[in-house]
Short mmCIF file of C-alpha atoms in Angstrom, two decimals:
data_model
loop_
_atom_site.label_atom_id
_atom_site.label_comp_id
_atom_site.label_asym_id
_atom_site.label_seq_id
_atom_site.Cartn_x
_atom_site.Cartn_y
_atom_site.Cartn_z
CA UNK Q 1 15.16 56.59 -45.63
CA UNK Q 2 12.23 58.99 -46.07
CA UNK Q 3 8.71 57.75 -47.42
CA UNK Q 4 9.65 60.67 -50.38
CA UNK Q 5 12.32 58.43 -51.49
CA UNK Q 6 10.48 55.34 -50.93
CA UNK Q 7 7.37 56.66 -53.26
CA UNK Q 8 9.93 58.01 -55.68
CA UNK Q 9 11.44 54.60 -56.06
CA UNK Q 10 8.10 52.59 -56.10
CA UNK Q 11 6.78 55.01 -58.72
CA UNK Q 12 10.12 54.57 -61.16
CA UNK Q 13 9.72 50.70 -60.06
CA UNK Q 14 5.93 50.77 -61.57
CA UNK Q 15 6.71 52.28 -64.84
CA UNK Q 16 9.85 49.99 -65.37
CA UNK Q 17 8.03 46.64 -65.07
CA UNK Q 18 5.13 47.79 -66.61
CA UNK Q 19 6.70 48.22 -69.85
CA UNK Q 20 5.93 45.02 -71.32
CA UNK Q 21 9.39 43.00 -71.96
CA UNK Q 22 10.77 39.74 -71.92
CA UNK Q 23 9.57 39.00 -68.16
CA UNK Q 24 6.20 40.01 -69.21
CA UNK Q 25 5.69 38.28 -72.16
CA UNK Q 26 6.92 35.40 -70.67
CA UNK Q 27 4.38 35.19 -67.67
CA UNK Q 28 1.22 35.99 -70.22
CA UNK Q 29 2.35 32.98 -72.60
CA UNK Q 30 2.96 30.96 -69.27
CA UNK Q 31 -0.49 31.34 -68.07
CA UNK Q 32 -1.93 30.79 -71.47
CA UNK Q 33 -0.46 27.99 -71.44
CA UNK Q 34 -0.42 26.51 -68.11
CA UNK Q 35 -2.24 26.88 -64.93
CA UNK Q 36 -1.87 30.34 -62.01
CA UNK Q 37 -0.03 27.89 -60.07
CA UNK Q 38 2.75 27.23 -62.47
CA UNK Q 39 2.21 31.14 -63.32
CA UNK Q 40 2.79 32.35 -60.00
CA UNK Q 41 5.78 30.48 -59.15
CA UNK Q 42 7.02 31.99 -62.71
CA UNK Q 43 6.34 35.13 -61.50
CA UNK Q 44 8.01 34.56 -57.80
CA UNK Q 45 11.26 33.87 -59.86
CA UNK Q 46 10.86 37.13 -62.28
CA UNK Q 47 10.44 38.88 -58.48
CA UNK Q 48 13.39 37.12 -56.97
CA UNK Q 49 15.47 37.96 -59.88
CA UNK Q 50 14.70 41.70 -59.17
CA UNK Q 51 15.57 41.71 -55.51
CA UNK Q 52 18.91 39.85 -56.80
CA UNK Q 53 19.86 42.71 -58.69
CA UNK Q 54 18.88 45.15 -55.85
CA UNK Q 55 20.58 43.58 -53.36
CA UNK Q 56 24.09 43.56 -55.23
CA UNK Q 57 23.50 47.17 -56.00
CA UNK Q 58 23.03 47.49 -52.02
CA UNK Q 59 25.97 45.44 -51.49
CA UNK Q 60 28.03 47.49 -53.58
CA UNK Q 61 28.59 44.79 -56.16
CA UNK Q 62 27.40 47.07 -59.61
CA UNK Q 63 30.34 46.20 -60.96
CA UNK Q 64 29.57 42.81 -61.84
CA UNK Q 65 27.67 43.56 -64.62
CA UNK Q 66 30.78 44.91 -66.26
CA UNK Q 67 33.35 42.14 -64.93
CA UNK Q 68 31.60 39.41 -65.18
CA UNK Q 69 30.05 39.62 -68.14
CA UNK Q 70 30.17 35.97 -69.04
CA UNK Q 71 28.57 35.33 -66.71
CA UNK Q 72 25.16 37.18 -67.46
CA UNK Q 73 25.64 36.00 -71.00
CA UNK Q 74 25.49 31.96 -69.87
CA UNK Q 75 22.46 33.10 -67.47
CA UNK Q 76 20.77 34.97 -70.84
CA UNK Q 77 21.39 31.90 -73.03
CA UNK Q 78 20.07 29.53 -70.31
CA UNK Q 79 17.08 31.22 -69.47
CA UNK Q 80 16.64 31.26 -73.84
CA UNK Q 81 17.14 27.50 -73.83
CA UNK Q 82 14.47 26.60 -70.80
CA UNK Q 83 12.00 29.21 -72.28
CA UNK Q 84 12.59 27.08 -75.90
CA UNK Q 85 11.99 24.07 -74.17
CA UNK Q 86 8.63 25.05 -72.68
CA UNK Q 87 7.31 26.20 -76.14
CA UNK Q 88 8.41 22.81 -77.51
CA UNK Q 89 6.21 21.10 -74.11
CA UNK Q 90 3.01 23.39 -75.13
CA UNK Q 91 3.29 22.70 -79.12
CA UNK Q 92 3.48 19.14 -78.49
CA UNK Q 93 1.21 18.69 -76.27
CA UNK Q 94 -1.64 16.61 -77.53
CA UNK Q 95 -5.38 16.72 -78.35
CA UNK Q 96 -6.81 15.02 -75.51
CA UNK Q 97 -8.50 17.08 -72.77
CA UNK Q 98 -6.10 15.03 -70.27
CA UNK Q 99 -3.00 16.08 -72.20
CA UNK Q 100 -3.73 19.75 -72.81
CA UNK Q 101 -5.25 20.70 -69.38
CA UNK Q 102 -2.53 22.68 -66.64
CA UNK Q 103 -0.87 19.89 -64.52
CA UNK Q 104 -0.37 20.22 -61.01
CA UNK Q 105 2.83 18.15 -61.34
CA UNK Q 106 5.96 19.42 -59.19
CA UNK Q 107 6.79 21.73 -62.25
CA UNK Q 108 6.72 24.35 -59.77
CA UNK Q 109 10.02 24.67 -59.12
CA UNK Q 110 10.83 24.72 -62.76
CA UNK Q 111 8.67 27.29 -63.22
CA UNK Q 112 10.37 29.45 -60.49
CA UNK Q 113 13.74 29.00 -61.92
CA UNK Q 114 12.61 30.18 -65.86
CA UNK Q 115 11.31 33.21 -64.25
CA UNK Q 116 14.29 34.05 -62.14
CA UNK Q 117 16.38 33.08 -65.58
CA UNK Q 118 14.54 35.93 -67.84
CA UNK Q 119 14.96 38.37 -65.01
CA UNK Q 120 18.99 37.73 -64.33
CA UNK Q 121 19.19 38.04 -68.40
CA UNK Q 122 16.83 40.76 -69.02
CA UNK Q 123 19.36 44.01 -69.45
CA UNK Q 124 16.39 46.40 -68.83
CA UNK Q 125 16.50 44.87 -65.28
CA UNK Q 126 19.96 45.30 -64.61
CA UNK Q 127 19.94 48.58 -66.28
CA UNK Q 128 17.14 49.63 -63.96
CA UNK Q 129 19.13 48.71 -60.79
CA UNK Q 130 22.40 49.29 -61.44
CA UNK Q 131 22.27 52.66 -62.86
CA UNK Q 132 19.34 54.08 -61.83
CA UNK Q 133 18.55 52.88 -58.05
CA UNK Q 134 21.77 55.19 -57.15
CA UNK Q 135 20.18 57.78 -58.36
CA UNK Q 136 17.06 57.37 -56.32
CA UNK Q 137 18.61 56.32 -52.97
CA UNK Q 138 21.75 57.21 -50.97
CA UNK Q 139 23.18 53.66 -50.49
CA UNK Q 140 26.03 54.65 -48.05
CA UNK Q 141 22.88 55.00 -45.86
CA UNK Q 142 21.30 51.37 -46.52
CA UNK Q 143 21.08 49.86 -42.62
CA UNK Q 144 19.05 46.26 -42.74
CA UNK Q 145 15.94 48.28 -42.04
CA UNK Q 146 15.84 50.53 -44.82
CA UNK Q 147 17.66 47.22 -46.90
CA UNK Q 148 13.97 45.52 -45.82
CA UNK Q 149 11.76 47.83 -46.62
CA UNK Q 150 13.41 47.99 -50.17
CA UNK Q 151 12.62 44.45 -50.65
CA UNK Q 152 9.11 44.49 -49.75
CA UNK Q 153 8.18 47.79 -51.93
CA UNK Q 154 10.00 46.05 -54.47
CA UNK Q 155 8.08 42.57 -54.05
CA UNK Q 156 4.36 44.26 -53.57
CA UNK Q 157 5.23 46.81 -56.73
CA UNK Q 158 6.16 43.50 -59.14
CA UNK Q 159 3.44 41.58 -57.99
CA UNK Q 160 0.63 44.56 -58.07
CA UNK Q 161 2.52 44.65 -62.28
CA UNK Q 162 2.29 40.78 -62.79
CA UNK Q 163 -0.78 39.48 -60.94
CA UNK Q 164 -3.45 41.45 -63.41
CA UNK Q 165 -1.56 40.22 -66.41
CA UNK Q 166 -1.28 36.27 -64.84
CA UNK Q 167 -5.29 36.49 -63.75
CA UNK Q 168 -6.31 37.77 -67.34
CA UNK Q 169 -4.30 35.11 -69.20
CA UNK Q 170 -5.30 32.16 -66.87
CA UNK Q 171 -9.03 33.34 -67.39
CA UNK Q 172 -8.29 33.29 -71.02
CA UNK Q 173 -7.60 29.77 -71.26
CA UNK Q 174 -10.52 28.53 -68.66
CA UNK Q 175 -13.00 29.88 -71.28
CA UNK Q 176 -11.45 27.60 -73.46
CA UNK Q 177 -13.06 23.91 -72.80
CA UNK Q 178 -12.47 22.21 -76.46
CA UNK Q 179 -9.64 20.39 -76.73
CA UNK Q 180 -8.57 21.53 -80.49
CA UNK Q 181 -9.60 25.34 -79.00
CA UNK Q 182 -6.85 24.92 -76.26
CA UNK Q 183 -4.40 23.10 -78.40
CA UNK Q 184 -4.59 26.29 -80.29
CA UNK Q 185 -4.01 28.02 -77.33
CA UNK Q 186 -1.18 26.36 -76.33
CA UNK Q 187 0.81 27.16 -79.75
CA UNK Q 188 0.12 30.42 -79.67
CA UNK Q 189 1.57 30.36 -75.98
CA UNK Q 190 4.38 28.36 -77.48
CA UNK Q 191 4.64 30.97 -80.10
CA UNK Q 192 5.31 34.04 -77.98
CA UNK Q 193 7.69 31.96 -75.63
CA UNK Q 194 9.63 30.85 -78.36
CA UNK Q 195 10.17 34.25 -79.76
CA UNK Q 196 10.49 35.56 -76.13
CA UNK Q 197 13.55 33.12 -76.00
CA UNK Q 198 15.05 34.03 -80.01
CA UNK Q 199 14.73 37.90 -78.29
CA UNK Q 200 16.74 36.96 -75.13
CA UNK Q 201 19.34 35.03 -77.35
CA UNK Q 202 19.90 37.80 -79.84
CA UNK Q 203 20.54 40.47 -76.78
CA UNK Q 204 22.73 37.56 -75.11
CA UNK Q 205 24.82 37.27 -78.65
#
């Protein structure tokens, strides 16, 4: 695989995920309303979800998205449900400085799995892999080097896309000390997570 091709795919890479979407949206609302801990591991699972959809494109498996279409439609309603759920947590949470501040609890994991649930669901993603990686790159000449090197453009591309947006948000919310100010902050997080999830359920219907 020439650098050409690798540039060429990192460029079309760039401009996809930086057209804010569902994954997006999702990872600003999480750091507004949690900590770059809980953000990060969000956007590990967004970045996961991406190199899922590469690799089955790799592995010759594109047609899934057309056979198994149930499937993607139980992974778009689950990822709705868990990113519901999280905007009920952050418009409940209460006034105290104790409630409201970003727990370090073992959420982390959590966190990981909603962002690799908005990526599975997210059609622009599978759009982007399925139909146009083959364009980009002759995959009947994919070894495990070249399959490698895909992986890590793609994971350095998503993060160089997510980290600004995570950093920005999280900052947001330190300059926030009073606890009404950050409850406020928190339902506007809940806000855009909750329509983030109505979005993702009216695709998935």
């Amino acid at each position: 695989m020439s650098l050409t091709v690798l540039i060429a795919y990192a460029g079309a890479l760039f401009i996809a995920a930086a057209i804010p979407g569902p994954g997006i949206t999702a990872i600003v609302a999480r750091a507004l309303g949690s900590n770059f801990r809980e953000t990060f591991f969000m956007g590990l699972g967004l970045v996961l979800g991406d190199m899922t959809y590469l690799t089955a494109v790799i592995l010759g498996l594109a047609f899934v998205a057309q056979t198994f279409t149930e499937i993607f439609l139980v992974i778009k309603i689950a990822g709705a449900l868990y990113l519901g759920y999280i905007a009920w947590k952050l418009w409940t949470a209460g006034l105290l400085p104790q409630d409201i501040a970003a727990k370090k609890s073992s959420s982390a994991c959590m966190s990981f799995l909603s962002g690799l649930l908005v990526t599975l669901g997210n059609p622009k993603t599978m759009l982007f892999y399925v139909a146009l990686v083959p364009t980009l790159i002759d995959l009947g000449s994919i070894g495990m080097r070249e399959y490698l090197m895909l992986l890590a453009v793609t994971f350095i591309v998503l993060m160089i896309v997510l980290i600004p947006y995570m950093m920005l948000a999280s900052r947001a919310r330190t300059m926030l000390k009073q606890p009404r100010a950050l409850q406020a902050l928190n339902r506007v997080a809940a806000s855009i997570l909750a329509g983030t999830a109505a979005f993702i359920a009216t695709r998935a219907a």
